[in-house]
mmCIF file of C-alpha atoms in Angstrom:
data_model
loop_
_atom_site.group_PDB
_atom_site.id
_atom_site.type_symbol
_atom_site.label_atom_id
_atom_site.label_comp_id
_atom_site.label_asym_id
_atom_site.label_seq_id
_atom_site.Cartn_x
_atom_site.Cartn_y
_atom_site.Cartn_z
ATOM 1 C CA UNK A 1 -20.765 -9.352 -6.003
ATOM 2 C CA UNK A 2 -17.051 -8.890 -6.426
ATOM 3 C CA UNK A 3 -14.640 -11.339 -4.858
ATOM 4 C CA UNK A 4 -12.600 -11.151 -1.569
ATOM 5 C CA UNK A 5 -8.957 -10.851 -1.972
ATOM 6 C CA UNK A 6 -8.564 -9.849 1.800
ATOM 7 C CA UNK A 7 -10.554 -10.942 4.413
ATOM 8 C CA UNK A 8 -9.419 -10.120 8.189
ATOM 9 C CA UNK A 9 -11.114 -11.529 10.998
ATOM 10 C CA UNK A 10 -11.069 -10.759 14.584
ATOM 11 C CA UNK A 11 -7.322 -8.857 13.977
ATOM 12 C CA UNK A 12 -5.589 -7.998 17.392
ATOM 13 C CA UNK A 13 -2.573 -6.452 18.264
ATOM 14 C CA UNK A 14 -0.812 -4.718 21.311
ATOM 15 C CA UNK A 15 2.445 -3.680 22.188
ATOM 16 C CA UNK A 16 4.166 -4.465 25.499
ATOM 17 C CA UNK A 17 6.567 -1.920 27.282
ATOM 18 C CA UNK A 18 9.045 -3.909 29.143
ATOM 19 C CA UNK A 19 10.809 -1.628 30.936
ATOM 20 C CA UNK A 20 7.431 -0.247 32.457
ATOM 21 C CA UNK A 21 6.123 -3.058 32.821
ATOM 22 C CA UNK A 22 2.604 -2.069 31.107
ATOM 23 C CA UNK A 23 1.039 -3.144 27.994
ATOM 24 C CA UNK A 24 -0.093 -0.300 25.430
ATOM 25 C CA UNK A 25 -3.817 -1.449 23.547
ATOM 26 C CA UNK A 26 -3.318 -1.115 19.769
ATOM 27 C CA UNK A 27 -6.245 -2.832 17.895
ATOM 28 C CA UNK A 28 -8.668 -5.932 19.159
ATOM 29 C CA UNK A 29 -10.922 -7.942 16.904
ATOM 30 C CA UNK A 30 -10.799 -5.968 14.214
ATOM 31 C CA UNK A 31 -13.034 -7.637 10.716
ATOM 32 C CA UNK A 32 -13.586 -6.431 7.475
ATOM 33 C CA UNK A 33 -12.763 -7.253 3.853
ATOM 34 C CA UNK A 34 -11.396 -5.935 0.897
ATOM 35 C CA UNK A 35 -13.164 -6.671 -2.393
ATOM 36 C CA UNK A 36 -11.199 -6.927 -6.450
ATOM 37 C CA UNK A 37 -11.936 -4.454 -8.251
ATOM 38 C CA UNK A 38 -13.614 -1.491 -4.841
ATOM 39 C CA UNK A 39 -11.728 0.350 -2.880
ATOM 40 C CA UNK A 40 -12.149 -0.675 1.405
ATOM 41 C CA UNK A 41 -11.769 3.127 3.203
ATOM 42 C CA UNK A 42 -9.796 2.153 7.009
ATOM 43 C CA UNK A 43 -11.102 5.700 9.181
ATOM 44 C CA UNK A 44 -11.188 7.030 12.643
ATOM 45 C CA UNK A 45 -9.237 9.051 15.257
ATOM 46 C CA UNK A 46 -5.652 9.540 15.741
ATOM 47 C CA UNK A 47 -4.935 6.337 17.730
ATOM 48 C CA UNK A 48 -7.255 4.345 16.343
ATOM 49 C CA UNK A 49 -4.921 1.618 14.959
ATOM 50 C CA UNK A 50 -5.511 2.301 11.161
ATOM 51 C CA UNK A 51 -1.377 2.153 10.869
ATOM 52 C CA UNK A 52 -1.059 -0.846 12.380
ATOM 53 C CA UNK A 53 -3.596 -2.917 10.698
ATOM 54 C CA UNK A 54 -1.815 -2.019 7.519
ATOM 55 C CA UNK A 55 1.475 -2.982 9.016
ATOM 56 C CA UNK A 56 -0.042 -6.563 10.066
ATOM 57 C CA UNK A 57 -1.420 -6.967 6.707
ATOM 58 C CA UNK A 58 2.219 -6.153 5.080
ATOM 59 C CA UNK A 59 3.825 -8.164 7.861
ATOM 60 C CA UNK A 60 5.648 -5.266 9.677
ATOM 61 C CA UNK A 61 3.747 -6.439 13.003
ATOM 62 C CA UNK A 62 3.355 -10.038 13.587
ATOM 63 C CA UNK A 63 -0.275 -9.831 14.925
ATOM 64 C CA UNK A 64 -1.094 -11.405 18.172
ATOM 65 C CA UNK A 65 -4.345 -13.139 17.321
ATOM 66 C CA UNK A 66 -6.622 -12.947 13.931
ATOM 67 C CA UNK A 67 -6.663 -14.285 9.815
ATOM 68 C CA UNK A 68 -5.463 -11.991 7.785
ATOM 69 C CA UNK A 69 -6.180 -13.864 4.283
ATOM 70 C CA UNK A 70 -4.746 -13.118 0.997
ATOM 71 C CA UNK A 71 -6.246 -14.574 -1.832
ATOM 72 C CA UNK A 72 -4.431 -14.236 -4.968
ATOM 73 C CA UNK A 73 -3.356 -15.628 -8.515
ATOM 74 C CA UNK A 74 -1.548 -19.169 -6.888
ATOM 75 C CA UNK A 75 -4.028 -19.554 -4.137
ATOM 76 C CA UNK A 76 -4.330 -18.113 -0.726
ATOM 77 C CA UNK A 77 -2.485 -17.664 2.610
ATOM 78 C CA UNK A 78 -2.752 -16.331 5.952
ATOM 79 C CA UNK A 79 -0.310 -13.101 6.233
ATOM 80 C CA UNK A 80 -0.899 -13.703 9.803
ATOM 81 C CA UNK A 81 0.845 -16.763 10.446
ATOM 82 C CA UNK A 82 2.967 -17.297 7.072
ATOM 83 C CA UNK A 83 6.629 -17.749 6.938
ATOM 84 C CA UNK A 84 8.696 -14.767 6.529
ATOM 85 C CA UNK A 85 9.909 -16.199 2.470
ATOM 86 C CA UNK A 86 6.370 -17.008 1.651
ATOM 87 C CA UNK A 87 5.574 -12.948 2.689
ATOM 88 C CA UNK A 88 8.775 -11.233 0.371
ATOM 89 C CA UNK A 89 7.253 -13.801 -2.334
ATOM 90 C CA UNK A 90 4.335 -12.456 -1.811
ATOM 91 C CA UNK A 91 5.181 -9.122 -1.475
ATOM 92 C CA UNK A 92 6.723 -9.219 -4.706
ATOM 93 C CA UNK A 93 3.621 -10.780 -7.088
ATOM 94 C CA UNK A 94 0.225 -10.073 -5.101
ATOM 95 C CA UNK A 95 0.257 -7.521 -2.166
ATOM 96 C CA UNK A 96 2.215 -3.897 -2.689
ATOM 97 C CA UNK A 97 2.074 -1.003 -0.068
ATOM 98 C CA UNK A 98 2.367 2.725 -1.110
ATOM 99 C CA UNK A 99 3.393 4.557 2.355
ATOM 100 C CA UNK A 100 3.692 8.081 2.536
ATOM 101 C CA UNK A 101 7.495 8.132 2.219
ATOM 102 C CA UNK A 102 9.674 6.727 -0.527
ATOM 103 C CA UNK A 103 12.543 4.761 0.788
ATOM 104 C CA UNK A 104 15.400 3.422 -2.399
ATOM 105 C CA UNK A 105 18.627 3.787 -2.730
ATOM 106 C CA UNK A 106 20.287 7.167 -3.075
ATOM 107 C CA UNK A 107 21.504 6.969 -6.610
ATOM 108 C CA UNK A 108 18.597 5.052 -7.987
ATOM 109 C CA UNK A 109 16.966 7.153 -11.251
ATOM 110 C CA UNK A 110 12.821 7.483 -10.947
ATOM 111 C CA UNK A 111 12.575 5.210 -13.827
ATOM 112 C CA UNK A 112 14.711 2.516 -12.281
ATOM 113 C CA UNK A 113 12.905 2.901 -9.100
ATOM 114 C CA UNK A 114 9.374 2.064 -10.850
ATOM 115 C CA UNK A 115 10.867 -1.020 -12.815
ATOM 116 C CA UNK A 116 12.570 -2.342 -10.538
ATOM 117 C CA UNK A 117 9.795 -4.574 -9.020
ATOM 118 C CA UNK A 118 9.093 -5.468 -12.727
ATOM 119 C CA UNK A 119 12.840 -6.725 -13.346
ATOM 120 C CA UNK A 120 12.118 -8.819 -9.560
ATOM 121 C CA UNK A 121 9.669 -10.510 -11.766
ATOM 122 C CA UNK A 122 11.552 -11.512 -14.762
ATOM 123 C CA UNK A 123 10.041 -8.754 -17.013
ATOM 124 C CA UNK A 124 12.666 -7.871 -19.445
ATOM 125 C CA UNK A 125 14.334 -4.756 -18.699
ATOM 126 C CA UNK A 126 12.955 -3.203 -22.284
ATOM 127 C CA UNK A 127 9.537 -4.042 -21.543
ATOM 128 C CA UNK A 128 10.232 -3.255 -17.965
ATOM 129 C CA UNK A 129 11.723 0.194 -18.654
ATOM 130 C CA UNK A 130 8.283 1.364 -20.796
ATOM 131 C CA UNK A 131 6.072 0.508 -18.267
ATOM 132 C CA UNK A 132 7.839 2.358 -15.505
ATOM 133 C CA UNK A 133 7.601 5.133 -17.967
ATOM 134 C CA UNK A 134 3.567 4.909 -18.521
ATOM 135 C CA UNK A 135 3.363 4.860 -14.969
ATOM 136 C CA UNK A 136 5.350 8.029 -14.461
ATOM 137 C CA UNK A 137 3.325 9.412 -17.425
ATOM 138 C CA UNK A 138 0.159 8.859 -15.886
ATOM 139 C CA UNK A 139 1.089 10.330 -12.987
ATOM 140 C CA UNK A 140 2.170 13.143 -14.860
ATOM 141 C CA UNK A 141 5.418 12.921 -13.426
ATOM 142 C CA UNK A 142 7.752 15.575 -15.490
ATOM 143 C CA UNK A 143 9.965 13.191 -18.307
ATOM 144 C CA UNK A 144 12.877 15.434 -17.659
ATOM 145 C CA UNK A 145 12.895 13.959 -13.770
ATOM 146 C CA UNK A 146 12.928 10.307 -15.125
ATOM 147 C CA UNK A 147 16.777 9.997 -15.185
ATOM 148 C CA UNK A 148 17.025 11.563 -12.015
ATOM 149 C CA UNK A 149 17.086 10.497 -8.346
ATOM 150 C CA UNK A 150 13.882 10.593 -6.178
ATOM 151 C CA UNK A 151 16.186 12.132 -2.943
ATOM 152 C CA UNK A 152 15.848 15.444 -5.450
ATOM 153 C CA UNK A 153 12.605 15.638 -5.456
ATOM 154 C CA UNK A 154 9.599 17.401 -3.872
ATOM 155 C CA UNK A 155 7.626 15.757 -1.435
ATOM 156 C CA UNK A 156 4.882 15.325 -4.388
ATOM 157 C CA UNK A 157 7.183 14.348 -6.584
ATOM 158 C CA UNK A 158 7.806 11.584 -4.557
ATOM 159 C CA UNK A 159 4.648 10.246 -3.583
ATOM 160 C CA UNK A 160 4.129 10.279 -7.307
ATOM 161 C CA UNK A 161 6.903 7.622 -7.858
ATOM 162 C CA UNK A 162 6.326 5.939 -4.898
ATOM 163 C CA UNK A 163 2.547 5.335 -6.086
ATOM 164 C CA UNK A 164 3.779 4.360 -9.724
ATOM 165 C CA UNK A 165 5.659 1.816 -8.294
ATOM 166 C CA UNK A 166 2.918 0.374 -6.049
ATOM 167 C CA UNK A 167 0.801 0.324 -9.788
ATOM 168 C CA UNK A 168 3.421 -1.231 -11.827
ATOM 169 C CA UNK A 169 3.363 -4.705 -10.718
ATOM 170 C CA UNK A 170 -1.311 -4.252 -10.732
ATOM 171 C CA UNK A 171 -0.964 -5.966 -7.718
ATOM 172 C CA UNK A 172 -4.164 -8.363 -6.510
ATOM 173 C CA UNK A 173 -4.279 -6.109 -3.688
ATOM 174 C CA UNK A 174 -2.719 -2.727 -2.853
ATOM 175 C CA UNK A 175 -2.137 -0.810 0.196
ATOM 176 C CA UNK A 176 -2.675 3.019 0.568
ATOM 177 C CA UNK A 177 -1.139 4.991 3.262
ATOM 178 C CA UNK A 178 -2.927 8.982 2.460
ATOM 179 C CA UNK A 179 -2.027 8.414 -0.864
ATOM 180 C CA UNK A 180 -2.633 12.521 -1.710
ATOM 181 C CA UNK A 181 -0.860 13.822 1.023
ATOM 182 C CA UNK A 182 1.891 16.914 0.561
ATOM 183 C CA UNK A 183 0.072 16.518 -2.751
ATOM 184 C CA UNK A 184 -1.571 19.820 -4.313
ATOM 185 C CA UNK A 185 -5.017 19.600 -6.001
ATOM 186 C CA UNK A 186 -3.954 19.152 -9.924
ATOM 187 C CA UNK A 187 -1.778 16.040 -8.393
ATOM 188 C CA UNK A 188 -4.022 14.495 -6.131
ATOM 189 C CA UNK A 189 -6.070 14.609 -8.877
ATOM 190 C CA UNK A 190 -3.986 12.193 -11.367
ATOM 191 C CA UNK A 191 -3.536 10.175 -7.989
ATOM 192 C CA UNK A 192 -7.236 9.467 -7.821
ATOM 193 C CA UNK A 193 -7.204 8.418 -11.780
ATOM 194 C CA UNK A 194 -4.526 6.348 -11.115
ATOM 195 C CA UNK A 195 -6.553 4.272 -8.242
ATOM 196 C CA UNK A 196 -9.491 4.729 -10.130
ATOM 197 C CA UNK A 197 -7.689 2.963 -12.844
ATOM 198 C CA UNK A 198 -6.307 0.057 -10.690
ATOM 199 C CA UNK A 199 -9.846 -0.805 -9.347
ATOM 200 C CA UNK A 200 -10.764 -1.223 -13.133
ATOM 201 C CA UNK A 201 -8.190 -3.608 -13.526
ATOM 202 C CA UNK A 202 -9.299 -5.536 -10.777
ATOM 203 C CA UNK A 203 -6.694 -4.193 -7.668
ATOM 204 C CA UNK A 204 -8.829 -4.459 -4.230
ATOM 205 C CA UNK A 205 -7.113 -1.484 -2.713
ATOM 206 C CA UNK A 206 -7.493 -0.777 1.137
ATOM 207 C CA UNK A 207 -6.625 2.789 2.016
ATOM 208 C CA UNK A 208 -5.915 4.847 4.636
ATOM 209 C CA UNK A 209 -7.776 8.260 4.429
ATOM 210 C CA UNK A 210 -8.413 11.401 6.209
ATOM 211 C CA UNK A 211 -10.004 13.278 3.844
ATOM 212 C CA UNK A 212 -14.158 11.982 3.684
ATOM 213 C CA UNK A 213 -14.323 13.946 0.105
ATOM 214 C CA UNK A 214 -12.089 11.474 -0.929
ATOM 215 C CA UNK A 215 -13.378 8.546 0.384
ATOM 216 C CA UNK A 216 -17.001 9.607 -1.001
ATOM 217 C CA UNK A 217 -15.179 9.420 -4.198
ATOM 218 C CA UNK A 218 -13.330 6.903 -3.926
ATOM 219 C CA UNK A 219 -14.594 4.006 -1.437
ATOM 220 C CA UNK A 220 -17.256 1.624 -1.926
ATOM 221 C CA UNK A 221 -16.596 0.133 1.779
ATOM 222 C CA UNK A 222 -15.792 2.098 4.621
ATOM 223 C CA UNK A 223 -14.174 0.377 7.949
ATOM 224 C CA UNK A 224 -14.279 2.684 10.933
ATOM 225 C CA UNK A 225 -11.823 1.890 13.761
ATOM 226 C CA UNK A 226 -12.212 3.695 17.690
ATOM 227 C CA UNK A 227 -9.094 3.617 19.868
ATOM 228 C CA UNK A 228 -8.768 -0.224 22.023
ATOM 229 C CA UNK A 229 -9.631 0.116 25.269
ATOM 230 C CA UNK A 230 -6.098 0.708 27.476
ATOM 231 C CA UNK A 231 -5.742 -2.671 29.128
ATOM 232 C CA UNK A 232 -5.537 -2.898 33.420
#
């Protein structure tokens, strides 16, 4: 049986309205884990709170009640109740998220874009530099774009360098937001051989997907999630 990296137990979080005085539902009790080396599939409806148990995982939402444990390399914590240094550090060596837009600085080449979590590492810029281009490679990304900015590019072309920099670092466990969408078939493709590839290194990857083709290709766990009930 493969091991847990992440293990979430009874995740909840809402969001409060203050100057309506109501409080929205968002997700309640929500359990499941996510296993090196498999890919965990998060489904359901519009509304269902797949978003934002990927943004309490990365530590966008500060969840309201749950474990949300990260087991990695150095040990373990709890995402859900860690300090806010302890989650950049760990952002940075164990847990990457791919979303479906590509956020960098304006003048930033592709290739510096994919090392630079490398160089936050202490990776030599050399070494760092050829990985960032295997990753691009594998991904098919065009050589002639590598020098180039990522605000130039086409939606694809982004979510191409976006996902090469989730893969560079082969994080312990990586986050998926509809990794192959605005992404034609010969492209979504390379973007399943590129997760495919980071399972066989021993990623646990938890995804967010639409598309049940691709998660009977791709998942070996599948974690369906209904809308929370609205609270009185």
């Amino acid at each position: 049986m493969s091991t847990p990296v992440l293990i979430v137990h009874g995740l909840a979080k809402g969001f409060t309205l203050h100057a309506a005085g109501k409080r929205l539902p968002g997700i309640e009790g929500v359990s499941f884990t996510a296993a090196a080396g498999r890919l965990t599939a998060l489904v359901g409806p519009s509304g269902a709170g797949k978003s934002t148990v990927m943004k309490c995982i990365w530590r966008t939402y500060l969840p309201d009640a749950g474990a949300v444990v990260l087991r990695h390399a150095d040990g373990s914590d709890d995402l859900a109740t860690a300090d806010e240094r302890r989650v950049l550090e760990l952002r940075r060596r164990a847990l990457r998220f791919v979303t479906q837009f590509l956020h960098v600085l304006p003048r930033q080449s592709a290739l510096a874009v994919v090392a630079e979590p490398l160089l936050g590492l202490g990776v030599a810029a050399g070494e760092a530099r050829e990985r960032a281009a295997a990753q691009l490679r594998a991904l098919a990304l065009p050589e002639h774009l590598w020098d180039l900015p990522p605000a130039t590019f086409s939606g694809g072309e982004k979510q191409r360098v976006n996902l090469a920099r989730g893969l560079v670092v082969r994080p312990d466990l990586l986050l998926l937001d509809e990794p192959t969408a605005s992404l034609d078939a010969r492209s979504a493709g390379l973007v399943e051989e590129a997760v495919l590839a980071a399972k066989a290194a021993g990623t646990a990857v938890l995804a967010i997907l639409h598309d049940r083709a691709l998660v009977e290709r791709l998942a070996e766990e599948v974690v369906e999630l209904a809308p929370a009930a609205a609270a009185a």
